[in-house]
Coordinates of C-alpha atoms in Angstrom, one line a residue:
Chain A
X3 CA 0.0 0.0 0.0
X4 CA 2.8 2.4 1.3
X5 CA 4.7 1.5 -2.0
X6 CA 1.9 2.0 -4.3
X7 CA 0.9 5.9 -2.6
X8 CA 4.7 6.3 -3.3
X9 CA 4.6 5.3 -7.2
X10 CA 1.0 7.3 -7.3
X11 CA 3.3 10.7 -5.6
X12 CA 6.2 9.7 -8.1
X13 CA 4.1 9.5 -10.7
X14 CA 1.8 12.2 -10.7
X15 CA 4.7 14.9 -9.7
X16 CA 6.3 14.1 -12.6
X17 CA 3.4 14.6 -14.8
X18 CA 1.7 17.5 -13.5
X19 CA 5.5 19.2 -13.7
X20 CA 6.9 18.0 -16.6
X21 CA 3.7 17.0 -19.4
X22 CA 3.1 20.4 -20.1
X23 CA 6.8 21.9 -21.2
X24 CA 6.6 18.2 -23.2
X25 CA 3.5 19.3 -24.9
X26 CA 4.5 22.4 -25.6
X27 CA 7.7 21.6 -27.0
X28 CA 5.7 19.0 -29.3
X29 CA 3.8 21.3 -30.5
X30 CA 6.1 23.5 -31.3
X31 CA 7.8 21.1 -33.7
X32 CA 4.7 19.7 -35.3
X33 CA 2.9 21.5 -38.6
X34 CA -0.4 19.3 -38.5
X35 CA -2.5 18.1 -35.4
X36 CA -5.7 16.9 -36.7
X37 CA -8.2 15.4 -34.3
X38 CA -8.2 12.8 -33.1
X39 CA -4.7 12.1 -33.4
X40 CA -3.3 12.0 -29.7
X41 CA 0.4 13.4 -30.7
X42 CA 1.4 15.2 -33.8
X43 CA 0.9 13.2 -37.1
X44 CA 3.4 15.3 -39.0
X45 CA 6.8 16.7 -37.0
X46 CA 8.2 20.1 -38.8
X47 CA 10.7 22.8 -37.1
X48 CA 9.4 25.0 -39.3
X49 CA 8.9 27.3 -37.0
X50 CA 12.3 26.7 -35.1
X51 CA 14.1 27.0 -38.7
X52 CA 12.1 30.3 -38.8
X53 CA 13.0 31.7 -35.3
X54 CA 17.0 30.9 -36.3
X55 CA 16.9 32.5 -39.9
X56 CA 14.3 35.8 -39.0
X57 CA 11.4 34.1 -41.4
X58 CA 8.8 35.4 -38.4
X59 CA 8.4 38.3 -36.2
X60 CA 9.1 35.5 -33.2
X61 CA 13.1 36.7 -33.1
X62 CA 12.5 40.1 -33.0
X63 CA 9.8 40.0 -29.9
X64 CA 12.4 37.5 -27.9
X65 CA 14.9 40.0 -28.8
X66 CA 12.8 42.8 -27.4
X67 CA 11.3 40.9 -24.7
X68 CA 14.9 40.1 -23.4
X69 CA 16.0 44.1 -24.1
X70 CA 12.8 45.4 -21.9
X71 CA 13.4 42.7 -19.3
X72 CA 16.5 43.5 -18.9
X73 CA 16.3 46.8 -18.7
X74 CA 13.3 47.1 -16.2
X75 CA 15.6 44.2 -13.9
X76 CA 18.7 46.2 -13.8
X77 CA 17.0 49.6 -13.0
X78 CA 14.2 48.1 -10.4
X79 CA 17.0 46.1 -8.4
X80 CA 19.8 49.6 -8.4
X81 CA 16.6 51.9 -7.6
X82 CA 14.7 49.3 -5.0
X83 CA 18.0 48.7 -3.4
X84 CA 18.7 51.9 -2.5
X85 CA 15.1 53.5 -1.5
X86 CA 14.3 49.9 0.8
X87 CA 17.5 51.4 2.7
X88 CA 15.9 54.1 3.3
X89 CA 12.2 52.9 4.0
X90 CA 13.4 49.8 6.6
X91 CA 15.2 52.5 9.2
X92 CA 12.8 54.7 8.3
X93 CA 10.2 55.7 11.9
X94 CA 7.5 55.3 9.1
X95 CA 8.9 51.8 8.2
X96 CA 5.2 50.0 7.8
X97 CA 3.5 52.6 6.6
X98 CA 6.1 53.3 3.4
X99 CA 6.4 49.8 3.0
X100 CA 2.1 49.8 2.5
X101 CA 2.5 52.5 -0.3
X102 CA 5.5 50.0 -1.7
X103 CA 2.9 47.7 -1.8
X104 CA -0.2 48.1 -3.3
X105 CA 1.3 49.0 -7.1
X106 CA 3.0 45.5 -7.0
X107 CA -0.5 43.8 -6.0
X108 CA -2.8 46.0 -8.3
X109 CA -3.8 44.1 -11.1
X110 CA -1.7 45.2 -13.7
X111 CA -4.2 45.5 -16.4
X112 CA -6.5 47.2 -14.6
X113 CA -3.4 49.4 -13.0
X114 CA -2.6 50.2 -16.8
X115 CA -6.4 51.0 -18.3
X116 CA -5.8 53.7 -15.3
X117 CA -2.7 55.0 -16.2
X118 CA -3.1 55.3 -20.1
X119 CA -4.3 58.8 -20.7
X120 CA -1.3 59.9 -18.8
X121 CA 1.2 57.8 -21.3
X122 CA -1.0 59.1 -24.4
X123 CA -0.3 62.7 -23.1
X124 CA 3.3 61.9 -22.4
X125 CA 3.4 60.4 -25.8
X126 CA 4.8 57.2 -24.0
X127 CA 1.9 54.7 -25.4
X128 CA 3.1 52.3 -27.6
X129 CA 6.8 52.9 -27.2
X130 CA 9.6 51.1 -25.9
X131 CA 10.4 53.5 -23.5
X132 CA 6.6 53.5 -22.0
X133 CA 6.4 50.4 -21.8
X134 CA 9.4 50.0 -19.3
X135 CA 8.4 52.7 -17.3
X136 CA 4.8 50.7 -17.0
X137 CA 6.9 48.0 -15.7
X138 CA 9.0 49.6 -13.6
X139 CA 6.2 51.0 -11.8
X140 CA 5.5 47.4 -10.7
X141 CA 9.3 45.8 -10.4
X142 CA 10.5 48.9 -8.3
X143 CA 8.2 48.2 -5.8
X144 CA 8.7 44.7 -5.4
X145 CA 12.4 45.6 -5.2
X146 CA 11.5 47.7 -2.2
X147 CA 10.1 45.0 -0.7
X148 CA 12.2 42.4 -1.7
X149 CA 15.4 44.7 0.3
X150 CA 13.5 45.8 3.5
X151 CA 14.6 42.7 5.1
X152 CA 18.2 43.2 4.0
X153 CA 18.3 46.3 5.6
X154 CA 18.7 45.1 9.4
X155 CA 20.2 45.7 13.0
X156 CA 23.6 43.7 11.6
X157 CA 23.8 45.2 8.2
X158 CA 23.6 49.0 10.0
X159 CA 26.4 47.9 12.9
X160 CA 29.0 46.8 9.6
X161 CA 28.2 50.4 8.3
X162 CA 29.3 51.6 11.7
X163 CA 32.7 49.8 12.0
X164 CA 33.6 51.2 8.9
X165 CA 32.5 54.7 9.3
X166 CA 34.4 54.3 13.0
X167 CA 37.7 53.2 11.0
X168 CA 37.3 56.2 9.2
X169 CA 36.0 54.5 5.5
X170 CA 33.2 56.8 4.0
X171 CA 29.8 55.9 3.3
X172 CA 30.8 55.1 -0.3
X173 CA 33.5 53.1 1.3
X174 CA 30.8 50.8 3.4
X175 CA 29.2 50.4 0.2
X176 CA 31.7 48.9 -1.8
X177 CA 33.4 47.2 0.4
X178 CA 30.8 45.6 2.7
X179 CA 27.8 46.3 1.9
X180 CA 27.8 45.1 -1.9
X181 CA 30.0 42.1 -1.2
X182 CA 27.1 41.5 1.6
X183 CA 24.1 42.0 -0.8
X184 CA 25.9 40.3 -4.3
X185 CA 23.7 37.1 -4.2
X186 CA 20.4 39.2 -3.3
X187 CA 21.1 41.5 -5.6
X188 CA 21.7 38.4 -8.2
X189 CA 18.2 37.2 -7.0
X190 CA 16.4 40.2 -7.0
X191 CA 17.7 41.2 -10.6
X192 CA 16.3 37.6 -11.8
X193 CA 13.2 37.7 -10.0
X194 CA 12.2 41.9 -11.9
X195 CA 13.7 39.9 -15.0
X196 CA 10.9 37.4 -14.9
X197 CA 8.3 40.1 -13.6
X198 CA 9.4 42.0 -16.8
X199 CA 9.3 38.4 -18.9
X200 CA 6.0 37.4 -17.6
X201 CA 4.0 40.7 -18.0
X202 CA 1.2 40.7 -20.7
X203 CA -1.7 43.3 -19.1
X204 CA 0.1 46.4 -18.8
X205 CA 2.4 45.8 -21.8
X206 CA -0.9 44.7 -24.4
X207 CA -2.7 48.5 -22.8
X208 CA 0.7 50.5 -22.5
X209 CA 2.3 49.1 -25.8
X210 CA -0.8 49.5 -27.6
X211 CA -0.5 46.4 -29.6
X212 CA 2.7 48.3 -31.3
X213 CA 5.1 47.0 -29.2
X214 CA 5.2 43.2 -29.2
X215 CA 6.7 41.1 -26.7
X216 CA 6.6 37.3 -26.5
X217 CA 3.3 37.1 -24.5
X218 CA 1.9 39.5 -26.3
X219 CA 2.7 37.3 -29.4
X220 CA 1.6 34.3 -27.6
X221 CA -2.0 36.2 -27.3
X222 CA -2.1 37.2 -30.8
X223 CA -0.7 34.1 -32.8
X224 CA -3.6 32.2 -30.5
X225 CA -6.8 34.5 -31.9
X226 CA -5.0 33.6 -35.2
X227 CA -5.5 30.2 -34.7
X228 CA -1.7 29.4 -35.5
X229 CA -0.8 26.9 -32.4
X230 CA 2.5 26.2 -33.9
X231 CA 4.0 29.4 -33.3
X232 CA 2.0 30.0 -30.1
X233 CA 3.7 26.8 -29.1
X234 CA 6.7 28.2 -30.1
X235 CA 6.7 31.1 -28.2
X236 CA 5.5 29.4 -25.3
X237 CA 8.7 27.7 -25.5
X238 CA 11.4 30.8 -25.6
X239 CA 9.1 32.3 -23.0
X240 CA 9.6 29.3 -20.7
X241 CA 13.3 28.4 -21.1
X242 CA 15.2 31.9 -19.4
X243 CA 12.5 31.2 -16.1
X244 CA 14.0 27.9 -16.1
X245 CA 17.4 29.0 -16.5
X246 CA 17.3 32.0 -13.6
X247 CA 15.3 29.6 -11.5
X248 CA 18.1 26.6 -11.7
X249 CA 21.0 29.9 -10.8
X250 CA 18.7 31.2 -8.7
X251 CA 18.4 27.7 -6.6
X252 CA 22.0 27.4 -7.1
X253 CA 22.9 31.1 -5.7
X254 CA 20.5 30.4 -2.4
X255 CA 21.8 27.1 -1.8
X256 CA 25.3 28.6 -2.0
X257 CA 25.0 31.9 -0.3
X258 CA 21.6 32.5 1.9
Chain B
X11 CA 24.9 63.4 2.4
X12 CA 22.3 61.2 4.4
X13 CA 19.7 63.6 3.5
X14 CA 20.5 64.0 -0.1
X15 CA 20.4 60.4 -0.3
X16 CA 16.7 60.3 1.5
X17 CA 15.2 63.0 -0.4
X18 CA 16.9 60.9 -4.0
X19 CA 15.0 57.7 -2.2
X20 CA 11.7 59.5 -1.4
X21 CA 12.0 61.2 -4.6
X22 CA 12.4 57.8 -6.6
X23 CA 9.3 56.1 -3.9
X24 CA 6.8 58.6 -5.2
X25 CA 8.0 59.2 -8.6
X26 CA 7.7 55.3 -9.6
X27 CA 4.9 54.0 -6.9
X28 CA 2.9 56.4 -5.3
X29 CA 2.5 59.4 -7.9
X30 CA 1.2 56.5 -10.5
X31 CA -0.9 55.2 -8.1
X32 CA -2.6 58.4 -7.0
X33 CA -2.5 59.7 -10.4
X34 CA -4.4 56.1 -12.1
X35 CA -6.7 56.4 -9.3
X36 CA -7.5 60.2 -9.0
X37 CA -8.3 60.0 -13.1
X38 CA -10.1 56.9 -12.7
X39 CA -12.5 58.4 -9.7
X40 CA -13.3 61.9 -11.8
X41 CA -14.1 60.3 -14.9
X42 CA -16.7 58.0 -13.2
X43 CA -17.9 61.1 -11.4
X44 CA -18.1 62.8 -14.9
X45 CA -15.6 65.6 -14.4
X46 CA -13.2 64.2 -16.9
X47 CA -14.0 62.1 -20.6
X48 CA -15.1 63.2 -23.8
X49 CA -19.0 62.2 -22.9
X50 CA -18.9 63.9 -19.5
X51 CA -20.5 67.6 -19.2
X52 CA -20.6 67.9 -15.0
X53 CA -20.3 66.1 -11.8
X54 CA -22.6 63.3 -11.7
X55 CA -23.5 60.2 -9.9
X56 CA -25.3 58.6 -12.3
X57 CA -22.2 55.9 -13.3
X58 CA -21.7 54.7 -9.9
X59 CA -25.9 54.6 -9.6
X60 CA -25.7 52.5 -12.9
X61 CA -23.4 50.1 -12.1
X62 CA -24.0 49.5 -8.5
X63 CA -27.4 48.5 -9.8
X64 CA -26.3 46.3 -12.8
X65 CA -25.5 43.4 -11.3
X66 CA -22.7 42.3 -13.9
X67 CA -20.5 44.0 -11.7
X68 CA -21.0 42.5 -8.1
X69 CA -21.5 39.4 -10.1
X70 CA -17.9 39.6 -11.3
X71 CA -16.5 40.1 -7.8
X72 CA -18.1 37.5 -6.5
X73 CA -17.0 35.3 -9.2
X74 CA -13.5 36.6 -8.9
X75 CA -13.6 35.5 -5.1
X76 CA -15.2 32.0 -5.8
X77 CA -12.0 31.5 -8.5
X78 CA -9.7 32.7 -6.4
X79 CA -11.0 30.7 -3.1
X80 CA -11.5 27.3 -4.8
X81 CA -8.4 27.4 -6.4
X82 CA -6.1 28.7 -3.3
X83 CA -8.2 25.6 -1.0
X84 CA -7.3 23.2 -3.6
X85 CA -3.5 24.5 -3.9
X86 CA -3.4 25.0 -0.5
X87 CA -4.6 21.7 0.6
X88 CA -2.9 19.3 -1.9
X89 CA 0.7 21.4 -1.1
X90 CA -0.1 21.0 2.6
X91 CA -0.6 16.9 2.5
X92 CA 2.2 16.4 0.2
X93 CA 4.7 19.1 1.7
X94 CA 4.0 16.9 5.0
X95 CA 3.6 12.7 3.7
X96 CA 6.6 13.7 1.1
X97 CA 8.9 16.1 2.8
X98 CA 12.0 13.9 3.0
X99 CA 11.6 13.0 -1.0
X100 CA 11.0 16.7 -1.8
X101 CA 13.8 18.4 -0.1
X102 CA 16.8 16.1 -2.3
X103 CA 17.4 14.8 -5.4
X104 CA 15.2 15.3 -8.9
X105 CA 12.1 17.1 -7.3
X106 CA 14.1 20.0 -6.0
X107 CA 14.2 21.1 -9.2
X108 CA 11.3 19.9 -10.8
X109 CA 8.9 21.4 -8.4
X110 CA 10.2 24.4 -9.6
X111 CA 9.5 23.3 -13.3
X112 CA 5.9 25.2 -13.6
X113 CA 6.9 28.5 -11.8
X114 CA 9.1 28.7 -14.8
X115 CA 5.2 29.3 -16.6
X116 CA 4.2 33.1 -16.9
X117 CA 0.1 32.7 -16.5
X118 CA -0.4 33.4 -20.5
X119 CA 1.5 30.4 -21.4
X120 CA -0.1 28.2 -18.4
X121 CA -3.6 29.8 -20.0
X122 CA -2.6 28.1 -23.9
X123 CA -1.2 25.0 -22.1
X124 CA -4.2 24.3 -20.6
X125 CA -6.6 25.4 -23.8
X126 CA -4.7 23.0 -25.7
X127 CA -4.6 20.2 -22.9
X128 CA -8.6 20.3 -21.5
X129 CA -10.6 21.8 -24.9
X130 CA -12.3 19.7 -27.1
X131 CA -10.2 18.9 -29.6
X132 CA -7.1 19.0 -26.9
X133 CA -4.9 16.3 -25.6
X134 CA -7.4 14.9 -23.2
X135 CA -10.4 14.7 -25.6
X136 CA -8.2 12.9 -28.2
X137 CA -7.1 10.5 -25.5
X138 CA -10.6 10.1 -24.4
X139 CA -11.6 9.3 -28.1
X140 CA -8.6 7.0 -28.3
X141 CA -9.6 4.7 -25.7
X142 CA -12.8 4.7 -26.7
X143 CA -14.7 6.8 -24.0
X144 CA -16.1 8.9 -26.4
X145 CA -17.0 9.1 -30.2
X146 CA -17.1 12.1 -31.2
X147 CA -15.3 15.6 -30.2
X148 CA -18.6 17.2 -29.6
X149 CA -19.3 14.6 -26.3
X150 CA -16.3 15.7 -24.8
X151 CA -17.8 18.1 -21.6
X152 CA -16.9 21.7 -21.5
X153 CA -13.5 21.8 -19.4
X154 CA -12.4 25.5 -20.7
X155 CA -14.7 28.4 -21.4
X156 CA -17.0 26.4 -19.7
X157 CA -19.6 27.2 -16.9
X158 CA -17.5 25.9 -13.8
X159 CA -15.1 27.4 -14.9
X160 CA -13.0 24.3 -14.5
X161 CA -9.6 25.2 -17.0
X162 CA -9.4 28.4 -15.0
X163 CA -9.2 26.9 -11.5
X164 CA -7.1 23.8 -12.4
X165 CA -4.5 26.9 -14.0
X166 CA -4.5 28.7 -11.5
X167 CA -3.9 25.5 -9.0
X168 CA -1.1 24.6 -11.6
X169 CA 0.6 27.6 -11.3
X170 CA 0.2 28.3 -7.6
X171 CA 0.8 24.7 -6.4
X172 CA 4.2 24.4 -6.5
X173 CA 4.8 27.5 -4.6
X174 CA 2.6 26.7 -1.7
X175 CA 4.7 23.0 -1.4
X176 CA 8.2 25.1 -1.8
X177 CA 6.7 27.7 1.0
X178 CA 5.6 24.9 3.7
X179 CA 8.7 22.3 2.5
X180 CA 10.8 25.6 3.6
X181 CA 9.2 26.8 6.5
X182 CA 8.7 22.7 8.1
X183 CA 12.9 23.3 7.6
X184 CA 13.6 26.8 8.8
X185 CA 11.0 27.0 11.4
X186 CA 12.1 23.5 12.6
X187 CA 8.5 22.2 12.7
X188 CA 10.2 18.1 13.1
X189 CA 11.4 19.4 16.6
X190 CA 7.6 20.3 17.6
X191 CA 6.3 16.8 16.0
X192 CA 8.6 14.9 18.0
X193 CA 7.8 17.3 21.6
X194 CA 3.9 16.0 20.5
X195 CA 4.9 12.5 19.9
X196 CA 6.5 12.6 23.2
X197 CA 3.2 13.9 25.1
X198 CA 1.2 10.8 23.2
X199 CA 0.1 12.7 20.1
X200 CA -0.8 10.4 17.4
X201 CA 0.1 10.8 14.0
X202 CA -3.6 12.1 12.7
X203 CA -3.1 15.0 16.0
X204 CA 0.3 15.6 14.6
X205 CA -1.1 16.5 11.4
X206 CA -4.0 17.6 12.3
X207 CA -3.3 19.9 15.7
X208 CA -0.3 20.5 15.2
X209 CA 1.8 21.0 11.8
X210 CA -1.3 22.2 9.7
X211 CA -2.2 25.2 12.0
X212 CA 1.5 26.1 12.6
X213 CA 1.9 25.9 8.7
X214 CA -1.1 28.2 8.2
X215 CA -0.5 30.5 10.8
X216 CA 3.2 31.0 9.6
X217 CA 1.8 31.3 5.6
X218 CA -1.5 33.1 6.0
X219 CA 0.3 36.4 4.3
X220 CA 1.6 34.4 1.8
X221 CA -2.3 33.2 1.1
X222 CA -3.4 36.3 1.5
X223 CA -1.5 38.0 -0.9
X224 CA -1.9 34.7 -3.4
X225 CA -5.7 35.2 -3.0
X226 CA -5.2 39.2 -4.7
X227 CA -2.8 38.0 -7.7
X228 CA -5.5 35.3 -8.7
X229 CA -8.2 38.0 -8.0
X230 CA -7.2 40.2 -10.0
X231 CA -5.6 38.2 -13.0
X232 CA -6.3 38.7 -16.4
X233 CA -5.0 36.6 -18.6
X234 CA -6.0 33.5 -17.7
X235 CA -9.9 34.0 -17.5
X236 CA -9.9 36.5 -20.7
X237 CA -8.2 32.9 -22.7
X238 CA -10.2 30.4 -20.9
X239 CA -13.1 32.0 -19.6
X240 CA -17.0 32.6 -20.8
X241 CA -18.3 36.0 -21.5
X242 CA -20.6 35.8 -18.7
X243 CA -20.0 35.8 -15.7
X244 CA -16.4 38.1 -16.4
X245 CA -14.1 38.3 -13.7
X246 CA -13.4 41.7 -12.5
X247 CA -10.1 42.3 -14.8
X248 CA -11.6 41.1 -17.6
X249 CA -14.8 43.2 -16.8
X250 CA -12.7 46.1 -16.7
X251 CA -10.7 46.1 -19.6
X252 CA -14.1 45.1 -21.7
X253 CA -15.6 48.4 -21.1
X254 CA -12.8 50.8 -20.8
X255 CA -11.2 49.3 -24.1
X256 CA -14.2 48.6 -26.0
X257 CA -16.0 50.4 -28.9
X258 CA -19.4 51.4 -26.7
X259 CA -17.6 54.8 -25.0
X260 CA -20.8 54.8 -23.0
X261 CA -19.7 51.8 -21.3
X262 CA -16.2 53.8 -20.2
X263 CA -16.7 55.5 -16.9
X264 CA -18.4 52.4 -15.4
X265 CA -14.8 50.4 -16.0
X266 CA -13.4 53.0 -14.2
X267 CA -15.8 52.5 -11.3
X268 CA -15.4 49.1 -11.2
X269 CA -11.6 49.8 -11.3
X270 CA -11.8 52.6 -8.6
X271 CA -14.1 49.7 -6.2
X272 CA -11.6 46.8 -7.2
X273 CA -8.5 49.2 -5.6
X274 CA -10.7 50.1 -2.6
X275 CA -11.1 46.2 -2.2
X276 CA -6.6 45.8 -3.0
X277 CA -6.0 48.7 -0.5
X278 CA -8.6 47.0 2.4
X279 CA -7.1 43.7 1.9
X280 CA -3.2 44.7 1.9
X281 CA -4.0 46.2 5.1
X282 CA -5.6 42.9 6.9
X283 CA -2.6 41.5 5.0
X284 CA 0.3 43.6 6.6
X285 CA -1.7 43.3 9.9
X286 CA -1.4 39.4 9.6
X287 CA 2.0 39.2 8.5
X288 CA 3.2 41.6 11.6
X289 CA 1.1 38.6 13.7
X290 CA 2.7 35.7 11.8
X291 CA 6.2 37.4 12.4
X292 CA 5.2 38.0 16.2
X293 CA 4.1 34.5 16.6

């Protein structure tokens, strides 16, 4: 009995985590799926051949895609690092930390239909540029969040000591406080990465359809009916989580 | 220096959270008063009279809360059971890393997965048709779009699943929860007290914010309900968007009620959600 509840647990983790990405990557390689086939009857990498050799607009949304995510990552995590400093000694620590919060909870779609006359007036909508400030105004926040705890009783006291020895504050930050933060930092830049790489409300409103990202492509090659390529982009959009997850495992198991 | 360095961090707080936030919100609230829009001559009340009495709209945030409920209790429960029967298999080995296999899923890809997997002509329908169980595509039931809205609450569960059994596989290690089985064991607890007295209401109490917060993001999602949803009933995103993107411009300053009421709710919950994690964090 015990052995047989162990093969069910074994068995249905493994599905429920791994069928999909199979499925996915199936259909990605695959140019007919007529019911009621239960796998592909006819394998293709079209739309791999096309993704290598520019044939589709795929390559040039993973390119932008990885541009915006990168971007919005590396300016959430300098910016949240730095204000969360501020907010966790601050006297008004919970109460800051509840205005941190609610722009990273708001439904970002909703957050966006909101915000869109300001971007039309700013002549942001449907630009690169707007649509990285739109997702800053949700990764900056959780970076705020993500480096209150940082911020601590321990951290403050290393500050100290080298203020005592007579090191400046720029000092402390080189020398102890970055070398302190590196792998959070690391984290923290993965975690607004995939904020960025997941994000489809506030792009589809912001970017006004003009600016097209992998899950905006995923959305529009699917009301066109083409799987194929949806599956394809499914793909690219799932392999960098995976990769950042794996480092990020790594980085926690090694550091934190 | 320190003070430069505040005002820059203040500066940078309002600038990229609170001035958006005031700013979405203050537009949202004059243009369903009628002070702001193309179709709007004067204060009015007549858009929040309108869709307080249409009941699409407390419709939708009911349906929104049903969604996000069933699927967090599922989620919640399954991670719970195996976090505890399975924890010594979960923390080594393979399933350290393939738990983490469907985080790795932003909730529009989850959304076509699951169309593909659970629709009638999907994978389950042709293996259904395969092994005889049904004949045609048309007697497969309704498992996306449909009235349960049963593809929507098994992605969501997909997605939220795996972090719920990372979050109590990590807190049964940090918070040392073996130590308090054994002191039970000790005082003639049995394993069904164990589980029952002892781990599941220390693992709640410790990940109540987490649920909390969970319980918003699935509130207030979008994408997965506008792909595998019906038209009616609309959760509150998608109820939104409808009318503030839509061609009827009639129809626009009740999306921005529904959006100013759907904050109102955000801002209400982060509070009991703050208050509850200080509690967690105290206990």
């Amino acid at each position: 009995m015990r052995i047989k509840f162990s093969l069910f647990f074994h068995v249905s983790m493994i599905a429920v985590c791994v069928t999909p990405v199979a499925i996915l990557l199936l259909l990605s390689f695959s140019k007919n799926w007529a019911f009621p086939v239960l796998l592909v009857d006819q394998f293709s990498s079209i739309a791999w051949n096309d993704l290598f050799s520019g044939g589709n607009d795929v390559r040039h949304s993973l390119l932008l895609s990885v541009l915006i995510a990168t971007v919005v990552a590396f300016v959430a995590t300098i910016i949240g690092f730095f204000v969360s400093k501020t907010i966790a000694y601050h006297t008004y620590r919970r109460q800051l930390l509840f205005l941190a919060y609610l722009p990273f909870v708001l439904s970002p779609v909703i957050l966006a239909v909101c915000l869109k006359f300001y971007f039309i007036k700013l002549s942001l909508a449907g630009t690169v540029a707007g649509v990285i400030i739109a997702q800053l105004i949700i990764a900056i926040p959780y970076s705020i969040i993500f480096f209150t705890g940082f911020w601590n009783q321990r951290v403050k006291s290393f500050e100290h000591i080298v203020n005592t020895l007579g090191g400046t504050n720029i000092v402390a930050l080189t020398s102890v406080i970055i070398p302190l933060s590196k792998p959070l930092l690391l984290v923290c830049f993965f975690q607004c990465f995939l904020i960025s790489w997941f994000e489809y409300g506030l792009t589809s409103v912001i970017g006004y359809g003009k600016i097209q990202t992998l899950t905006i492509k995923v959305y529009q090659f699917l009301t066109e009916a083409n799987i194929y390529y949806a599956a394809l982009s499914c793909c690219l959009l799932i392999i960098p989580p995976v990769l950042l997850l794996w480092i990020n495992k790594r980085i926690f198991l090694k550091y934190l | 220096m320190k003070n430069k360095g505040t005002i820059l961090s203040f500066t940078l707080l309002f600038i990229f959270a609170i001035i958006p936030l005031v700013a979405g919100l203050g537009y949202a609230l004059l243009y369903s008063f009628g002070l702001v829009g193309v179709l709007n001559h004067g204060f009015t009340l007549q858009y929040w009279k309108q869709a307080f009495a249409d009941q699409a709209i407390a419709i939708s945030f009911l349906y929104s809360s049903s969604i996000a409920i069933i699927s967090l209790l599922l989620s919640v429960i399954s991670a719970l059971l195996v976090a505890l029967r399975y924890y010594q298999l979960l923390k080594k080995g393979i399933y350290t890393y393939l738990i983490n296999l469907p985080l790795a899923f932003p909730p529009i890809v989850a959304a076509f997965f699951f169309f593909q997997f659970l629709s009638k002509g999907g994978v389950v329908s042709r293996a259904a048709f395969q092994v005889g169980i049904t004949h045609t595509m048309q007697q497969f039931p309704d498992l996306v779009n449909d009235r349960l809205s049963i593809g929507i609450i098994l992605a969501h569960c997909f997605l939220s699943f795996p972090f719920f059994l990372l979050l109590f596989t990590g807190l049964i290690k940090t918070q040392r929860l073996h130590d308090f089985f054994q002191i039970a064991e000790s005082l003639g607890a049995n394993k069904r007290q164990i589980t029952f007295r002892v781990a599941i209401p220390l693992l709640i109490q410790k990940s109540l914010p987490n649920i909390l917060l969970y319980f918003i993001f699935i509130f207030g999602a979008y994408e997965i309900p506008v792909l595998l949803g019906r038209s009616h009933p609309e959760s509150v995103s998608v109820l939104a968007v409808r009318k503030l993107q839509k061609f009827n411009m009639l129809d626009i300053p009740q999306g921005y009620v529904i959006a100013v009421v759907y904050t109102i709710f955000v801002v209400l919950f982060i509070l009991i959600f703050l208050k509850q994690k200080k509690l967690a964090y105290a206990n």
